[in-house]
Amino acid sequence: MKIDEVEQPGFILKDSLLEEIRLYWNEHIHDLELAKHPVGSKGFFADLDEYRFDKLRYLPEVVDFSGYADKRILEVGCGVGIDLFRFARGGAKVTGVDLAEQSVDLAQKYFAHHDLEGTLQLGNGEDLEFEDDTFDMVYAHGVIQYTANAKKMVEELRRVIKPDGEVIMMVYNRVSWLNFLSQTLGVGLEHEDAPVLKKYSIDEFKKLLENFSSVRILPERFPVKSRLQSGLKAIFFNSFFVPAFNLVPKTITRNTGWHIMAFAKK
Ligand SMILES: C[S@@+](CC[C@H](N)C(=O)[O-])C[C@H]1O[C@@H](n2cnc3c(N)ncnc32)[C@H](O)[C@@H]1O
């Protein structure tokens, strides 16, 4: 598949860091290596969905994918569209934008395999082409931490939701079990080589969201057995760390969740 198969005249990035980010994500599609089926096939997307929702078991518990029927949803940084597909399957009118042509192209294929409607296009979350107050919900899961100017993106997400709408976001927690484990065991985290990767404390994330009228923060993503590692570290992680961690009451570990979810009102 060639990058310029997705054509969108007028999509020009003036910021060189954003251009670097775009190039990186064109070559590092999130979770791509986890799929067993050929890239772009129906089975490929089923693999990615299965992997994602096994790893992120919390996600369907805190995000009601089928609760937005007839609502307008925008996903910024939609990747290959795994989450957006679930919203669309639940009846939402969905739009997905991403900087990376490869992702947009794959997301279009995913929807086409299932005859599902959705607008999937190139777009920069720091400079959205939509009018103010357009969407009932805007979703940006694992995106703000990778963009050049997080504040600019967050303000754009806020601008395009309707006055009674909601923005749902996720960034990585610097003060988390996974960051601690990665530093003590020397295990690399996914996409640590991305041009931008910022991890936040809960307070830093709240500060970033200070212009919203209300924000509910929910740290999530606690240890589950990993398919990514192998060898002694994997045995330690899967057989000792995961069961031991999960014995500790959530009231103690809650703020160490790797994913800081935020549910924000305009
Ligand atoms: C880790 S992936 C997450 C993809 C998807 N949201 C998920 O949860 O699987 C980060 C995505 O954010 C996109 N991205 C980064 N900066 C962006 C920006 N300024 N505008 C739009 N997309 C952006 C990347 O192209 C990439 O697809």
mmCIF file with all atom_site columns, C-alpha atoms and ligand atoms in Angstrom, residues 18 21 25 30 52 75-79 98-100 103 123-126 141-143 146-147 153 191, ligand 1:
data_model
loop_
_atom_site.group_PDB
_atom_site.id
_atom_site.type_symbol
_atom_site.label_atom_id
_atom_site.label_alt_id
_atom_site.label_comp_id
_atom_site.label_asym_id
_atom_site.label_entity_id
_atom_site.label_seq_id
_atom_site.pdbx_PDB_ins_code
_atom_site.Cartn_x
_atom_site.Cartn_y
_atom_site.Cartn_z
_atom_site.occupancy
_atom_site.B_iso_or_equiv
_atom_site.pdbx_formal_charge
_atom_site.auth_seq_id
_atom_site.auth_comp_id
_atom_site.auth_asym_id
_atom_site.auth_atom_id
_atom_site.pdbx_PDB_model_num
ATOM   1  C CA  . LEU A 1 18  ? 3.989   17.670 13.251 1.00 0.00 ? 18  LEU A CA  1
ATOM   2  C CA  . ILE A 1 21  ? 5.024   12.954 13.922 1.00 0.00 ? 21  ILE A CA  1
ATOM   3  C CA  . TRP A 1 25  ? 2.907   7.196  12.692 1.00 0.00 ? 25  TRP A CA  1
ATOM   4  C CA  . HIS A 1 30  ? -0.369  1.141  16.619 1.00 0.00 ? 30  HIS A CA  1
ATOM   5  C CA  . ARG A 1 52  ? -7.057  -4.197 22.228 1.00 0.00 ? 52  ARG A CA  1
ATOM   6  C CA  . GLU A 1 75  ? -12.375 10.770 17.116 1.00 0.00 ? 75  GLU A CA  1
ATOM   7  C CA  . VAL A 1 76  ? -9.064  12.629 16.877 1.00 0.00 ? 76  VAL A CA  1
ATOM   8  C CA  . GLY A 1 77  ? -6.071  10.357 16.255 1.00 0.00 ? 77  GLY A CA  1
ATOM   9  C CA  . CYS A 1 78  ? -8.393  7.501  15.324 1.00 0.00 ? 78  CYS A CA  1
ATOM   10 C CA  . GLY A 1 79  ? -5.563  5.252  14.094 1.00 0.00 ? 79  GLY A CA  1
ATOM   11 C CA  . ASP A 1 98  ? -5.639  11.167 11.936 1.00 0.00 ? 98  ASP A CA  1
ATOM   12 C CA  . LEU A 1 99  ? -2.376  12.673 10.751 1.00 0.00 ? 99  LEU A CA  1
ATOM   13 C CA  . ALA A 1 100 ? -1.215  9.389  9.245  1.00 0.00 ? 100 ALA A CA  1
ATOM   14 C CA  . SER A 1 103 ? -4.054  4.710  9.372  1.00 0.00 ? 103 SER A CA  1
ATOM   15 C CA  . GLY A 1 123 ? -6.760  15.822 9.862  1.00 0.00 ? 123 GLY A CA  1
ATOM   16 C CA  . ASN A 1 124 ? -4.655  17.595 12.410 1.00 0.00 ? 124 ASN A CA  1
ATOM   17 C CA  . GLY A 1 125 ? -6.117  17.574 15.910 1.00 0.00 ? 125 GLY A CA  1
ATOM   18 C CA  . GLU A 1 126 ? -4.331  20.847 16.645 1.00 0.00 ? 126 GLU A CA  1
ATOM   19 C CA  . HIS A 1 141 ? -7.541  8.049  23.346 1.00 0.00 ? 141 HIS A CA  1
ATOM   20 C CA  . GLY A 1 142 ? -3.746  7.896  23.465 1.00 0.00 ? 142 GLY A CA  1
ATOM   21 C CA  . VAL A 1 143 ? -3.204  10.905 21.220 1.00 0.00 ? 143 VAL A CA  1
ATOM   22 C CA  . TYR A 1 146 ? 2.027   12.229 21.060 1.00 0.00 ? 146 TYR A CA  1
ATOM   23 C CA  . THR A 1 147 ? 1.212   15.566 19.470 1.00 0.00 ? 147 THR A CA  1
ATOM   24 C CA  . MET A 1 153 ? -5.071  20.086 20.673 1.00 0.00 ? 153 MET A CA  1
ATOM   25 C CA  . HIS A 1 191 ? 6.329   4.017  20.964 1.00 0.00 ? 191 HIS A CA  1
HETATM 26 C C1  . LIG B 2 .   ? -0.873  5.534  19.860 1.00 0.00 ? 1   LIG B C1  1
HETATM 27 S S1  . LIG B 2 .   ? -1.757  5.915  18.409 1.00 0.00 ? 1   LIG B S1  1
HETATM 28 C C2  . LIG B 2 .   ? -3.408  5.787  19.069 1.00 0.00 ? 1   LIG B C2  1
HETATM 29 C C3  . LIG B 2 .   ? -4.400  5.420  18.025 1.00 0.00 ? 1   LIG B C3  1
HETATM 30 C C4  . LIG B 2 .   ? -5.813  5.178  18.576 1.00 0.00 ? 1   LIG B C4  1
HETATM 31 N N1  . LIG B 2 .   ? -6.396  6.383  19.138 1.00 0.00 ? 1   LIG B N1  1
HETATM 32 C C5  . LIG B 2 .   ? -5.754  4.089  19.621 1.00 0.00 ? 1   LIG B C5  1
HETATM 33 O O1  . LIG B 2 .   ? -6.088  4.336  20.787 1.00 0.00 ? 1   LIG B O1  1
HETATM 34 O O2  . LIG B 2 .   ? -5.380  2.969  19.235 1.00 0.00 ? 1   LIG B O2  1
HETATM 35 C C6  . LIG B 2 .   ? -1.577  7.680  18.247 1.00 0.00 ? 1   LIG B C6  1
HETATM 36 C C7  . LIG B 2 .   ? -2.283  8.244  17.016 1.00 0.00 ? 1   LIG B C7  1
HETATM 37 O O3  . LIG B 2 .   ? -2.378  9.665  17.140 1.00 0.00 ? 1   LIG B O3  1
HETATM 38 C C8  . LIG B 2 .   ? -2.190  10.229 15.865 1.00 0.00 ? 1   LIG B C8  1
HETATM 39 N N2  . LIG B 2 .   ? -1.821  11.643 16.043 1.00 0.00 ? 1   LIG B N2  1
HETATM 40 C C9  . LIG B 2 .   ? -0.769  12.159 16.694 1.00 0.00 ? 1   LIG B C9  1
HETATM 41 N N3  . LIG B 2 .   ? -0.788  13.496 16.642 1.00 0.00 ? 1   LIG B N3  1
HETATM 42 C C10 . LIG B 2 .   ? -1.916  13.844 15.951 1.00 0.00 ? 1   LIG B C10 1
HETATM 43 C C11 . LIG B 2 .   ? -2.486  15.082 15.550 1.00 0.00 ? 1   LIG B C11 1
HETATM 44 N N4  . LIG B 2 .   ? -1.928  16.248 15.840 1.00 0.00 ? 1   LIG B N4  1
HETATM 45 N N5  . LIG B 2 .   ? -3.640  15.046 14.851 1.00 0.00 ? 1   LIG B N5  1
HETATM 46 C C12 . LIG B 2 .   ? -4.222  13.875 14.510 1.00 0.00 ? 1   LIG B C12 1
HETATM 47 N N6  . LIG B 2 .   ? -3.721  12.671 14.852 1.00 0.00 ? 1   LIG B N6  1
HETATM 48 C C13 . LIG B 2 .   ? -2.577  12.651 15.568 1.00 0.00 ? 1   LIG B C13 1
HETATM 49 C C14 . LIG B 2 .   ? -1.116  9.358  15.252 1.00 0.00 ? 1   LIG B C14 1
HETATM 50 O O4  . LIG B 2 .   ? -1.062  9.488  13.849 1.00 0.00 ? 1   LIG B O4  1
HETATM 51 C C15 . LIG B 2 .   ? -1.533  7.968  15.720 1.00 0.00 ? 1   LIG B C15 1
HETATM 52 O O5  . LIG B 2 .   ? -2.399  7.347  14.801 1.00 0.00 ? 1   LIG B O5  1
#
